[in-house]
Coordinates of C-alpha atoms in Angstrom, one line a residue:
Q72 CA 12.6 18.1 -19.4
V73 CA 11.7 16.7 -15.9
Q74 CA 13.2 13.4 -15.0
L75 CA 13.3 11.1 -12.0
T76 CA 15.8 8.3 -12.0
E77 CA 15.8 5.6 -9.4
S78 CA 18.9 3.6 -8.4
G79 CA 20.1 1.4 -5.6
G80 CA 17.8 -1.6 -6.1
G81 CA 19.0 -5.2 -6.1
S82 CA 18.7 -8.5 -4.3
V83 CA 19.3 -9.1 -0.6
Q84 CA 18.3 -11.6 2.0
A85 CA 15.6 -11.1 4.5
G86 CA 16.7 -9.0 7.4
G87 CA 19.0 -7.0 5.2
S88 CA 19.0 -3.3 4.1
L89 CA 19.0 -1.3 0.9
R90 CA 18.9 2.4 0.1
L91 CA 17.1 3.6 -2.9
S92 CA 17.9 6.9 -4.5
C93 CA 15.8 9.1 -6.8
A94 CA 17.7 11.8 -8.7
A95 CA 15.5 14.6 -9.9
S96 CA 16.3 17.0 -12.7
G97 CA 14.4 19.7 -14.4
Y98 CA 11.6 20.0 -11.8
T99 CA 10.8 23.6 -11.4
E100 CA 8.0 23.7 -8.9
E101 CA 8.8 25.9 -6.0
K102 CA 6.8 23.6 -3.6
F103 CA 6.5 19.9 -4.2
C104 CA 5.7 16.6 -2.5
M105 CA 7.5 13.4 -3.3
A106 CA 6.7 9.7 -2.7
W107 CA 7.9 6.2 -3.1
L108 CA 5.4 3.6 -4.4
R109 CA 5.9 -0.1 -5.2
Q110 CA 4.2 -2.8 -7.2
A111 CA 4.7 -6.5 -6.4
P112 CA 4.1 -9.1 -9.1
G113 CA 0.4 -9.6 -9.6
K114 CA -0.6 -6.9 -7.2
A115 CA -1.8 -3.3 -7.5
R116 CA 0.7 -0.4 -7.0
E117 CA 0.7 0.8 -3.4
G118 CA 2.0 3.9 -1.6
V119 CA 5.0 3.3 0.6
A120 CA 6.1 6.6 1.9
V121 CA 5.5 10.3 1.4
L122 CA 7.7 13.3 2.0
Y123 CA 5.6 16.5 2.1
S124 CA 7.0 19.9 1.0
D125 CA 7.6 20.8 4.7
D126 CA 9.7 17.6 5.1
T127 CA 7.2 15.8 7.3
T128 CA 6.6 12.2 6.4
T129 CA 3.9 9.5 6.3
Y130 CA 4.3 5.8 5.8
A131 CA 2.2 2.8 5.0
D132 CA 1.7 0.6 8.1
S133 CA 3.5 -2.3 6.3
V134 CA 6.8 -0.4 6.3
S135 CA 6.5 2.0 9.2
G136 CA 9.5 1.6 11.6
R137 CA 11.5 -0.1 8.9
F138 CA 11.7 2.4 6.0
T139 CA 12.8 6.0 6.1
I140 CA 12.1 8.6 3.4
S141 CA 14.3 11.6 3.2
R142 CA 15.5 14.3 0.8
V143 CA 18.8 16.1 0.2
S144 CA 17.9 19.4 -1.6
A145 CA 21.5 20.3 -2.4
N146 CA 21.7 17.4 -4.8
N147 CA 18.0 17.1 -5.7
T148 CA 17.8 13.5 -4.5
L149 CA 15.1 11.6 -2.7
Y150 CA 16.0 8.5 -0.7
L151 CA 14.3 5.5 0.8
Q152 CA 16.3 3.7 3.5
M153 CA 14.9 0.2 3.8
N154 CA 15.9 -1.9 6.9
T155 CA 14.8 -5.3 8.2
L156 CA 13.6 -6.2 4.7
K157 CA 11.1 -9.0 4.3
P158 CA 10.2 -11.2 1.2
E159 CA 6.9 -9.4 0.9
D160 CA 8.9 -6.2 0.2
T161 CA 9.9 -7.6 -3.1
A162 CA 8.5 -5.3 -5.8
M163 CA 9.3 -2.6 -8.4
Y164 CA 9.8 0.6 -6.6
Y165 CA 8.9 4.0 -8.1
C166 CA 9.6 7.5 -7.0
A167 CA 7.2 10.2 -8.0
A168 CA 6.7 14.0 -7.5
A169 CA 3.6 16.2 -7.3
P170 CA 3.3 20.0 -7.3
G171 CA 2.1 21.5 -4.0
A172 CA 2.4 20.6 -0.4
Y173 CA 0.5 17.3 -0.1
C174 CA 0.4 14.2 -2.2
G175 CA -0.5 11.4 0.2
T176 CA -3.2 10.4 2.7
S177 CA -3.3 7.6 5.2
N178 CA -6.3 5.3 4.9
P179 CA -8.0 3.8 8.0
G180 CA -6.7 0.3 7.0
G181 CA -3.1 1.5 7.2
T182 CA -2.5 1.9 3.5
L183 CA -1.2 5.1 1.9
R184 CA -3.1 6.8 -0.9
I185 CA -0.8 8.7 -3.2
H186 CA -2.4 11.4 -5.4
G187 CA -1.5 14.3 -7.8
M188 CA 1.8 12.9 -9.0
N189 CA 2.8 14.4 -12.4
V190 CA 6.3 13.0 -12.7
W191 CA 7.3 9.4 -12.4
G192 CA 10.5 7.4 -12.4
K193 CA 10.8 4.3 -14.5
G194 CA 11.2 2.1 -11.4
I195 CA 13.8 -0.2 -9.9
L196 CA 13.5 -3.8 -8.8
V197 CA 14.0 -4.9 -5.2
T198 CA 14.1 -8.6 -4.5
I199 CA 14.2 -10.0 -1.0
S200 CA 15.0 -13.7 -0.6
S201 CA 14.0 -15.7 2.5

C-alpha cells in the first residue's frame, strides 16, 4: 500500500523557519515526481514546489527564495525547508507524488500548476503568527 506521511508542521512567528518531511512507503514507480501543495482557509489549493525525477525543482513565485524542496532517496523522504515565513504561508501543507518525470508547470502569473498526482498525504498544518 502506497503511503505519504507528512510531519514537521506547527506554529511559529513570522520570520521563523520550519522543515516539513514527507515519508514515502510502498511507492514502486521507477521514475516519479513529487510536490508540495498547500491550502489556506477559504482558498483553493495551490502548488508550492515541485521536485522532478531528475532532481530539478520549480517553485511558485510566492515562495521562491524562501522555500527549498529536496529529497533523500536513502530514506524515501521528501522535505520542504521553509525560511522567512510569513502569515500568508499559513495553510495545510500536502505532499503528493506522480509517476513519470514531470508533474508541475509554472504559469505566467507566477503560480505553479501541479498535475498527474496519484498519491497524496493527509496534510499537516502550518500556522504563522505576526
